[in-house]
Amino acid sequence: MIKYLELKKVTAAHGREINETVSRVVEGGWYLQGEAVARFEKEYADYIGTRHCVSCANGLDALTLILRAYMEMGVMKEGDEVIVPANTYIASILAITGNGLKPVLVEPRPDTLQIDDRLIEQAITERTRAVMIVHLYGRMAYTDLIGDICRRHGLKLIEDNAQAHGLLHSSFKKTGSIGDAAGHSFYPGKNLGALGDAGAVTTDDCELAETVRALANYGSERKYVFRYKGRNSRMDELQAAVLSVKLRYLDEDNERRRIVARRYMDEVSNPLLVMPADDYWRHSVFHIFPVLTPRRDELQQYLADNGVQTVIHYPIPPHRQQCYQGMWERDMRLPITERIHREELSIPCNQILTDDEIITVISLLNKFGRQS
Ligand SMILES: *Cc1c(COP(=O)(O)O)cnc(C)c1O
């Protein structure tokens, strides 16, 4: 059985170092807001290339806190609009609606599956305050046109970098340092994953960083003095210590993912399957390797029958979710988003797959639809 992602093996790859660092925290007796968190924040800011990194409890909180901080800073207020790709994971949108802001959905490009930069400008109204791009599947969503639109319209550019840690733009900036602020998730299955929930905000904006830090700590800048109605959203010392170890191997792990992806792209040739466009390879850290086919459910069953586990990212688009009934016009049509959700299948693509497993997946994909 080839698992989609076997976390046990991901951890075991650096098991000795992880166990040592965990023991040190356990024995040290200091579990929150200590040295491990401070160290990881510094290391991650250096790695991403921003002045500040503020850790928090998870990726959804990171995005929520960025928007909330902008509201506290007077940059936006309830009812204002944030542009976001229609095919993103629900968390990007929950961060917007959780602050009483309005998500304006923009379709992705059918080739890159990233927000279509040509459709952003027409979605802007006088209430628009930000564009949230999502480096979905680990692929670069930023384009110069997006940067240009944000500058011309005075909009904040926020990056959802939950899926693209370590992705480098051609300007030699990493995702997470391209916009005004970025939210990162260290959910265990992400390219940089903790052993539980964790997240972070990166930014060069000192005021934003301080506001996020206070909001994540009950709204307090000084002990027992509360400036905002904040929340408790902190990364604990254990997760920070583990992330410091894993950050050292992130580039290596991403490189291995890219080698796996390269093999899929070079060696799978089946007219029934739409593989990522070739230029995808240079602009992705392959958090997810998406294959599109109208026969998606059949492909998933066939792979399962042959011992390969796959995942659908994602089965139901946000605008069709029950929680958002009444949010947008009932007859809103998003054909590209809807097609992606009907046709997408994610095949295993990670640093712990063996060569034999990769060969098995390739040969199964090449045989799909040809045996009957
Ligand atoms: C995982 C993810 C999040 C949320 O991160 P959590 O740490 O699970 O809260 C947000 N956006 C995207 C695109 C994600 O993939």
Short mmCIF file of C-alpha atoms and ligand atoms in Angstrom, two decimals:
data_model
loop_
_atom_site.label_atom_id
_atom_site.label_comp_id
_atom_site.label_asym_id
_atom_site.label_seq_id
_atom_site.Cartn_x
_atom_site.Cartn_y
_atom_site.Cartn_z
CA MET A 1 0.00 0.00 0.00
CA ILE A 2 1.40 3.38 -1.01
CA LYS A 3 -0.03 5.94 1.41
CA TYR A 4 -0.76 9.46 0.23
CA LEU A 5 1.54 10.82 2.94
CA GLU A 6 2.90 8.68 5.72
CA LEU A 7 3.57 11.12 8.54
CA LYS A 8 5.23 8.51 10.69
CA LYS A 9 7.99 8.21 8.08
CA VAL A 10 8.22 11.98 7.64
CA THR A 11 8.95 12.32 11.36
CA ALA A 12 11.18 9.25 11.50
CA ALA A 13 13.45 10.73 8.82
CA HIS A 14 14.71 13.15 11.51
CA GLY A 15 13.56 11.09 14.47
CA ARG A 16 16.69 11.27 16.59
CA GLU A 17 16.97 15.07 16.41
CA ILE A 18 13.25 15.53 16.99
CA ASN A 19 13.28 13.26 20.04
CA GLU A 20 16.29 15.06 21.47
CA THR A 21 14.79 18.49 21.05
CA VAL A 22 11.42 17.37 22.46
CA SER A 23 13.18 15.89 25.51
CA ARG A 24 15.04 19.13 26.08
CA VAL A 25 11.77 21.10 26.13
CA VAL A 26 10.04 18.56 28.36
CA GLU A 27 12.91 18.55 30.82
CA GLY A 28 13.41 22.30 30.63
CA GLY A 29 10.00 22.85 32.22
CA TRP A 30 9.10 25.97 30.15
CA TYR A 31 6.28 25.28 27.68
CA LEU A 32 4.94 28.55 26.29
CA GLN A 33 6.44 31.86 25.14
CA GLY A 34 10.00 30.76 25.78
CA GLU A 35 13.31 30.38 24.00
CA ALA A 36 12.21 27.76 21.47
CA VAL A 37 9.46 29.99 20.08
CA ALA A 38 11.74 33.03 20.00
CA ARG A 39 14.42 31.02 18.19
CA PHE A 40 12.02 29.57 15.61
CA GLU A 41 10.51 33.00 14.90
CA LYS A 42 13.97 34.40 14.21
CA GLU A 43 15.01 31.44 12.06
CA TYR A 44 11.80 31.47 10.07
CA ALA A 45 11.91 35.23 9.47
CA ASP A 46 15.51 34.82 8.24
CA TYR A 47 14.51 31.90 6.04
CA ILE A 48 11.51 33.67 4.48
CA GLY A 49 13.32 36.99 4.28
CA THR A 50 11.08 39.26 6.35
CA ARG A 51 11.86 41.53 9.29
CA HIS A 52 9.23 39.89 11.49
CA CYS A 53 7.75 36.50 12.18
CA VAL A 54 4.99 36.19 14.79
CA SER A 55 4.05 32.65 15.67
CA CYS A 56 0.48 31.60 16.43
CA ALA A 57 -1.67 28.52 16.93
CA ASN A 58 -2.46 27.55 13.31
CA GLY A 59 -2.72 28.77 9.74
CA LEU A 60 -6.34 29.87 9.94
CA ASP A 61 -5.47 32.05 12.94
CA ALA A 62 -2.49 33.52 11.10
CA LEU A 63 -4.72 34.77 8.26
CA THR A 64 -7.49 35.82 10.66
CA LEU A 65 -5.05 37.79 12.82
CA ILE A 66 -3.56 39.63 9.83
CA LEU A 67 -6.98 40.91 8.77
CA ARG A 68 -8.02 41.67 12.34
CA ALA A 69 -4.80 43.62 12.88
CA TYR A 70 -5.45 45.66 9.73
CA MET A 71 -8.91 46.45 11.13
CA GLU A 72 -7.45 47.55 14.45
CA MET A 73 -4.96 49.69 12.52
CA GLY A 74 -7.81 51.36 10.63
CA VAL A 75 -6.77 49.97 7.24
CA MET A 76 -10.12 48.20 6.79
CA LYS A 77 -13.43 47.88 8.57
CA GLU A 78 -16.39 45.53 8.74
CA GLY A 79 -18.15 45.11 5.39
CA ASP A 80 -15.02 45.87 3.36
CA GLU A 81 -14.07 43.46 0.61
CA VAL A 82 -11.14 41.12 0.18
CA ILE A 83 -10.46 39.47 -3.18
CA VAL A 84 -9.59 35.78 -2.93
CA PRO A 85 -9.33 32.86 -5.39
CA ALA A 86 -12.61 30.94 -5.67
CA ASN A 87 -10.89 27.54 -5.64
CA THR A 88 -8.93 27.99 -2.41
CA TYR A 89 -9.15 25.89 0.72
CA ILE A 90 -11.99 27.10 2.93
CA ALA A 91 -9.63 28.50 5.60
CA SER A 92 -8.62 31.48 3.42
CA ILE A 93 -12.28 32.46 3.18
CA LEU A 94 -13.09 31.72 6.82
CA ALA A 95 -10.39 34.20 7.84
CA ILE A 96 -12.18 36.89 5.81
CA THR A 97 -15.74 36.17 6.94
CA GLY A 98 -14.59 35.60 10.52
CA ASN A 99 -13.70 39.29 10.63
CA GLY A 100 -16.98 40.50 9.15
CA LEU A 101 -15.27 41.21 5.84
CA LYS A 102 -16.69 40.15 2.48
CA PRO A 103 -14.85 37.60 0.32
CA VAL A 104 -15.01 38.43 -3.39
CA LEU A 105 -14.30 35.25 -5.34
CA VAL A 106 -12.16 35.36 -8.47
CA GLU A 107 -11.78 32.38 -10.79
CA PRO A 108 -8.42 30.66 -11.28
CA ARG A 109 -6.64 30.26 -14.59
CA PRO A 110 -7.38 26.84 -16.03
CA ASP A 111 -3.69 26.19 -16.80
CA THR A 112 -2.05 27.22 -13.53
CA LEU A 113 -5.07 26.73 -11.22
CA GLN A 114 -3.99 29.99 -9.51
CA ILE A 115 -6.06 33.18 -9.22
CA ASP A 116 -6.50 34.67 -12.69
CA ASP A 117 -4.69 38.01 -12.49
CA ARG A 118 -6.57 39.27 -15.57
CA LEU A 119 -9.87 39.10 -13.65
CA ILE A 120 -8.78 40.91 -10.48
CA GLU A 121 -9.13 44.50 -11.59
CA GLN A 122 -12.77 44.11 -12.64
CA ALA A 123 -13.57 42.65 -9.19
CA ILE A 124 -12.36 45.80 -7.41
CA THR A 125 -14.98 48.14 -5.92
CA GLU A 126 -14.74 51.15 -3.62
CA ARG A 127 -14.96 48.74 -0.65
CA THR A 128 -11.99 46.58 -1.73
CA ARG A 129 -9.13 46.78 0.74
CA ALA A 130 -6.99 43.71 0.05
CA VAL A 131 -6.14 40.91 -2.33
CA MET A 132 -5.42 37.57 -0.70
CA ILE A 133 -3.45 35.33 -3.02
CA VAL A 134 -3.08 31.65 -2.19
CA HIS A 135 -0.05 29.70 -3.42
CA LEU A 136 -2.32 26.73 -3.92
CA TYR A 137 -0.78 23.27 -4.33
CA GLY A 138 2.60 24.85 -3.57
CA ARG A 139 2.60 26.84 -6.79
CA MET A 140 3.50 30.52 -7.23
CA ALA A 141 0.31 32.62 -7.33
CA TYR A 142 2.01 36.01 -7.44
CA THR A 143 2.42 37.79 -10.76
CA ASP A 144 3.84 41.24 -11.48
CA LEU A 145 0.36 42.28 -12.63
CA ILE A 146 -1.05 41.46 -9.18
CA GLY A 147 1.65 43.54 -7.49
CA ASP A 148 0.98 46.36 -9.91
CA ILE A 149 -2.81 46.28 -9.35
CA CYS A 150 -2.37 46.34 -5.57
CA ARG A 151 -0.02 49.32 -5.77
CA ARG A 152 -2.22 51.27 -8.16
CA HIS A 153 -5.39 50.71 -6.12
CA GLY A 154 -3.73 51.02 -2.70
CA LEU A 155 -4.71 47.48 -1.71
CA LYS A 156 -2.92 45.28 0.82
CA LEU A 157 -1.46 42.14 -0.71
CA ILE A 158 -1.82 39.20 1.66
CA GLU A 159 -0.31 35.79 0.92
CA ASP A 160 -1.83 32.55 2.13
CA ASN A 161 1.40 30.58 2.27
CA ALA A 162 0.02 27.46 3.93
CA GLN A 163 1.05 25.27 1.01
CA ALA A 164 4.24 26.79 -0.36
CA HIS A 165 6.97 27.07 2.30
CA GLY A 166 10.30 27.58 0.62
CA LEU A 167 8.99 28.53 -2.83
CA LEU A 168 11.26 31.05 -4.52
CA HIS A 169 10.05 33.77 -6.91
CA SER A 170 12.21 34.74 -9.87
CA SER A 171 12.97 37.98 -7.99
CA PHE A 172 14.70 35.73 -5.41
CA LYS A 173 12.06 36.54 -2.84
CA LYS A 174 10.39 33.64 -1.12
CA THR A 175 6.62 33.35 -0.88
CA GLY A 176 5.73 34.87 2.45
CA SER A 177 7.90 37.92 1.75
CA ILE A 178 6.35 39.11 -1.51
CA GLY A 179 3.19 40.79 -0.22
CA ASP A 180 2.49 43.06 2.77
CA ALA A 181 1.86 40.12 5.08
CA ALA A 182 1.61 36.35 4.89
CA GLY A 183 -0.08 33.60 6.87
CA HIS A 184 1.69 30.24 7.19
CA SER A 185 0.34 26.92 8.43
CA PHE A 186 2.52 24.21 9.96
CA TYR A 187 -0.25 21.61 10.04
CA PRO A 188 1.51 18.21 10.08
CA GLY A 189 0.83 17.44 6.41
CA LYS A 190 2.24 20.71 5.02
CA ASN A 191 5.72 20.89 3.50
CA LEU A 192 6.96 22.29 6.81
CA GLY A 193 4.81 20.49 9.36
CA ALA A 194 4.77 20.40 13.16
CA LEU A 195 3.61 17.47 15.31
CA GLY A 196 0.27 19.19 15.83
CA ASP A 197 -1.16 22.60 14.98
CA ALA A 198 1.01 25.68 14.53
CA GLY A 199 1.12 28.78 12.35
CA ALA A 200 2.88 32.09 11.79
CA VAL A 201 2.57 35.55 10.28
CA THR A 202 5.51 37.05 8.39
CA THR A 203 5.78 40.72 7.43
CA ASP A 204 8.17 43.65 7.15
CA ASP A 205 5.55 45.91 8.74
CA CYS A 206 6.52 46.56 12.35
CA GLU A 207 3.13 47.93 13.42
CA LEU A 208 1.32 44.96 11.89
CA ALA A 209 3.68 42.49 13.59
CA GLU A 210 3.18 44.13 16.99
CA THR A 211 -0.59 44.24 16.58
CA VAL A 212 -0.74 40.57 15.55
CA ARG A 213 1.46 39.63 18.48
CA ALA A 214 -0.80 41.44 20.93
CA LEU A 215 -4.01 40.07 19.37
CA ALA A 216 -2.68 36.51 19.61
CA ASN A 217 -1.91 37.04 23.29
CA TYR A 218 -5.34 38.16 24.61
CA GLY A 219 -4.87 41.60 23.06
CA SER A 220 -2.14 42.43 25.50
CA GLU A 221 1.19 44.14 24.93
CA ARG A 222 2.04 44.31 28.63
CA LYS A 223 1.04 41.72 31.17
CA TYR A 224 -2.52 42.29 32.49
CA VAL A 225 -2.99 45.39 30.34
CA PHE A 226 -5.39 44.75 27.43
CA ARG A 227 -5.42 47.05 24.45
CA TYR A 228 -7.55 44.86 22.14
CA LYS A 229 -10.22 42.22 22.61
CA GLY A 230 -7.75 39.55 21.63
CA ARG A 231 -7.60 35.80 21.62
CA ASN A 232 -5.27 33.08 22.78
CA SER A 233 -3.43 31.86 19.70
CA ARG A 234 0.09 30.82 20.59
CA MET A 235 2.59 28.32 19.26
CA ASP A 236 3.89 26.13 22.06
CA GLU A 237 7.54 25.47 22.79
CA LEU A 238 7.35 21.82 21.73
CA GLN A 239 6.07 22.65 18.26
CA ALA A 240 8.58 25.48 17.84
CA ALA A 241 11.47 23.20 18.81
CA VAL A 242 10.33 20.53 16.34
CA LEU A 243 9.86 23.14 13.59
CA SER A 244 13.41 24.45 14.13
CA VAL A 245 14.74 20.97 13.44
CA LYS A 246 12.52 20.43 10.39
CA LEU A 247 13.21 23.87 8.92
CA ARG A 248 16.84 22.81 8.43
CA TYR A 249 15.68 20.08 6.03
CA LEU A 250 12.92 21.97 4.25
CA ASP A 251 14.91 22.86 1.12
CA GLU A 252 16.19 19.31 0.82
CA ASP A 253 12.67 17.90 1.28
CA ASN A 254 11.23 20.32 -1.29
CA GLU A 255 13.98 19.38 -3.76
CA ARG A 256 13.07 15.72 -3.35
CA ARG A 257 9.38 16.54 -3.99
CA ARG A 258 10.40 18.35 -7.15
CA ILE A 259 12.38 15.33 -8.34
CA VAL A 260 9.32 13.12 -7.82
CA ALA A 261 7.14 15.65 -9.65
CA ARG A 262 9.63 15.88 -12.53
CA ARG A 263 9.44 12.12 -12.98
CA TYR A 264 5.63 12.18 -13.04
CA MET A 265 5.66 14.96 -15.59
CA ASP A 266 8.27 13.28 -17.81
CA GLU A 267 7.12 9.68 -17.55
CA VAL A 268 3.34 9.79 -17.34
CA SER A 269 1.77 10.06 -20.73
CA ASN A 270 -1.87 9.19 -20.84
CA PRO A 271 -4.28 11.25 -22.95
CA LEU A 272 -6.97 10.78 -20.29
CA LEU A 273 -4.95 12.73 -17.72
CA VAL A 274 -4.13 16.44 -17.63
CA MET A 275 -0.82 16.78 -15.84
CA PRO A 276 0.51 20.13 -14.55
CA ALA A 277 1.80 22.32 -17.37
CA ASP A 278 5.53 21.95 -17.86
CA ASP A 279 6.41 25.41 -16.55
CA TYR A 280 4.60 24.45 -13.34
CA TRP A 281 7.72 22.58 -12.34
CA ARG A 282 9.92 25.65 -12.01
CA HIS A 283 7.34 27.50 -9.92
CA SER A 284 6.21 24.93 -7.41
CA VAL A 285 7.29 23.11 -4.26
CA PHE A 286 4.60 20.49 -4.96
CA HIS A 287 2.74 20.47 -1.70
CA ILE A 288 0.14 18.80 -3.90
CA PHE A 289 0.59 17.16 -7.31
CA PRO A 290 -2.78 17.67 -9.01
CA VAL A 291 -3.94 15.49 -11.89
CA LEU A 292 -7.13 16.51 -13.68
CA THR A 293 -9.48 14.11 -15.45
CA PRO A 294 -13.22 13.99 -16.08
CA ARG A 295 -12.96 10.36 -14.93
CA ARG A 296 -11.59 11.40 -11.53
CA ASP A 297 -13.67 9.10 -9.31
CA GLU A 298 -12.90 6.14 -11.53
CA LEU A 299 -9.18 6.96 -11.41
CA GLN A 300 -9.26 7.21 -7.64
CA GLN A 301 -10.98 3.83 -7.34
CA TYR A 302 -8.57 2.23 -9.80
CA LEU A 303 -5.54 3.51 -7.89
CA ALA A 304 -7.05 2.40 -4.57
CA ASP A 305 -7.73 -1.07 -5.99
CA ASN A 306 -4.07 -1.18 -6.97
CA GLY A 307 -2.78 -0.05 -3.59
CA VAL A 308 -2.24 3.69 -4.11
CA GLN A 309 -3.97 6.14 -1.79
CA THR A 310 -4.96 9.52 -3.25
CA VAL A 311 -6.76 12.62 -1.97
CA ILE A 312 -9.15 15.11 -3.60
CA HIS A 313 -8.27 18.81 -3.07
CA TYR A 314 -11.11 19.62 -2.72
CA PRO A 315 -14.42 17.83 -3.33
CA ILE A 316 -16.78 20.81 -2.79
CA PRO A 317 -15.91 24.41 -3.76
CA PRO A 318 -16.33 27.07 -1.05
CA HIS A 319 -19.28 28.79 -2.76
CA ARG A 320 -21.20 25.50 -2.69
CA GLN A 321 -20.58 24.85 1.02
CA GLN A 322 -23.55 24.89 3.38
CA CYS A 323 -21.83 27.38 5.70
CA TYR A 324 -21.84 29.98 2.92
CA GLN A 325 -25.44 29.69 1.83
CA GLY A 326 -26.65 33.21 1.17
CA MET A 327 -23.15 34.73 1.06
CA TRP A 328 -23.04 35.14 -2.72
CA GLU A 329 -25.79 35.28 -5.36
CA ARG A 330 -27.51 31.92 -5.55
CA ASP A 331 -26.94 31.48 -9.26
CA MET A 332 -23.29 32.52 -9.19
CA ARG A 333 -21.44 30.45 -11.75
CA LEU A 334 -17.76 29.66 -11.34
CA PRO A 335 -17.24 27.09 -14.11
CA ILE A 336 -13.46 26.75 -13.82
CA THR A 337 -13.55 26.36 -10.05
CA GLU A 338 -16.39 23.86 -10.31
CA ARG A 339 -14.55 21.85 -12.96
CA ILE A 340 -11.39 21.69 -10.85
CA HIS A 341 -13.39 20.41 -7.90
CA ARG A 342 -14.97 17.75 -10.14
CA GLU A 343 -11.76 16.66 -11.85
CA GLU A 344 -8.87 17.09 -9.39
CA LEU A 345 -7.05 14.12 -7.90
CA SER A 346 -3.85 14.46 -5.85
CA ILE A 347 -1.38 11.65 -6.24
CA PRO A 348 1.35 10.91 -3.67
CA CYS A 349 4.21 13.40 -4.08
CA ASN A 350 6.55 13.77 -1.13
CA GLN A 351 10.11 13.33 0.09
CA ILE A 352 9.65 9.86 1.56
CA LEU A 353 8.39 8.03 -1.52
CA THR A 354 10.86 5.37 -2.68
CA ASP A 355 11.92 4.99 -6.30
CA ASP A 356 9.97 1.74 -6.49
CA GLU A 357 6.83 3.48 -5.28
CA ILE A 358 7.26 6.27 -7.81
CA ILE A 359 7.68 3.72 -10.61
CA THR A 360 4.53 1.90 -9.45
CA VAL A 361 2.46 5.12 -9.51
CA ILE A 362 3.79 6.08 -12.94
CA SER A 363 3.04 2.70 -14.46
CA LEU A 364 -0.47 2.62 -12.99
CA LEU A 365 -1.22 6.10 -14.33
CA ASN A 366 0.03 5.07 -17.77
CA LYS A 367 -2.18 1.98 -17.79
CA PHE A 368 -5.34 3.77 -16.60
CA GLY A 369 -8.23 3.38 -19.03
CA ARG A 370 -6.29 1.07 -21.33
CA GLN A 371 -7.06 -2.31 -19.81
CA SER A 372 -10.77 -2.28 -20.50
C1 LIG B 1 -3.91 24.29 5.61
C2 LIG B 1 -4.38 25.55 5.01
C3 LIG B 1 -4.82 26.62 5.80
C4 LIG B 1 -5.10 26.52 7.26
O1 LIG B 1 -4.07 26.09 8.03
P1 LIG B 1 -4.37 25.38 9.44
O2 LIG B 1 -3.05 25.38 10.10
O3 LIG B 1 -4.88 24.01 9.14
O4 LIG B 1 -5.37 26.21 10.17
C5 LIG B 1 -5.12 27.82 5.15
N1 LIG B 1 -5.03 27.95 3.83
C6 LIG B 1 -4.65 26.93 3.03
C7 LIG B 1 -4.56 27.16 1.56
C8 LIG B 1 -4.32 25.69 3.60
O5 LIG B 1 -3.95 24.70 2.79
#
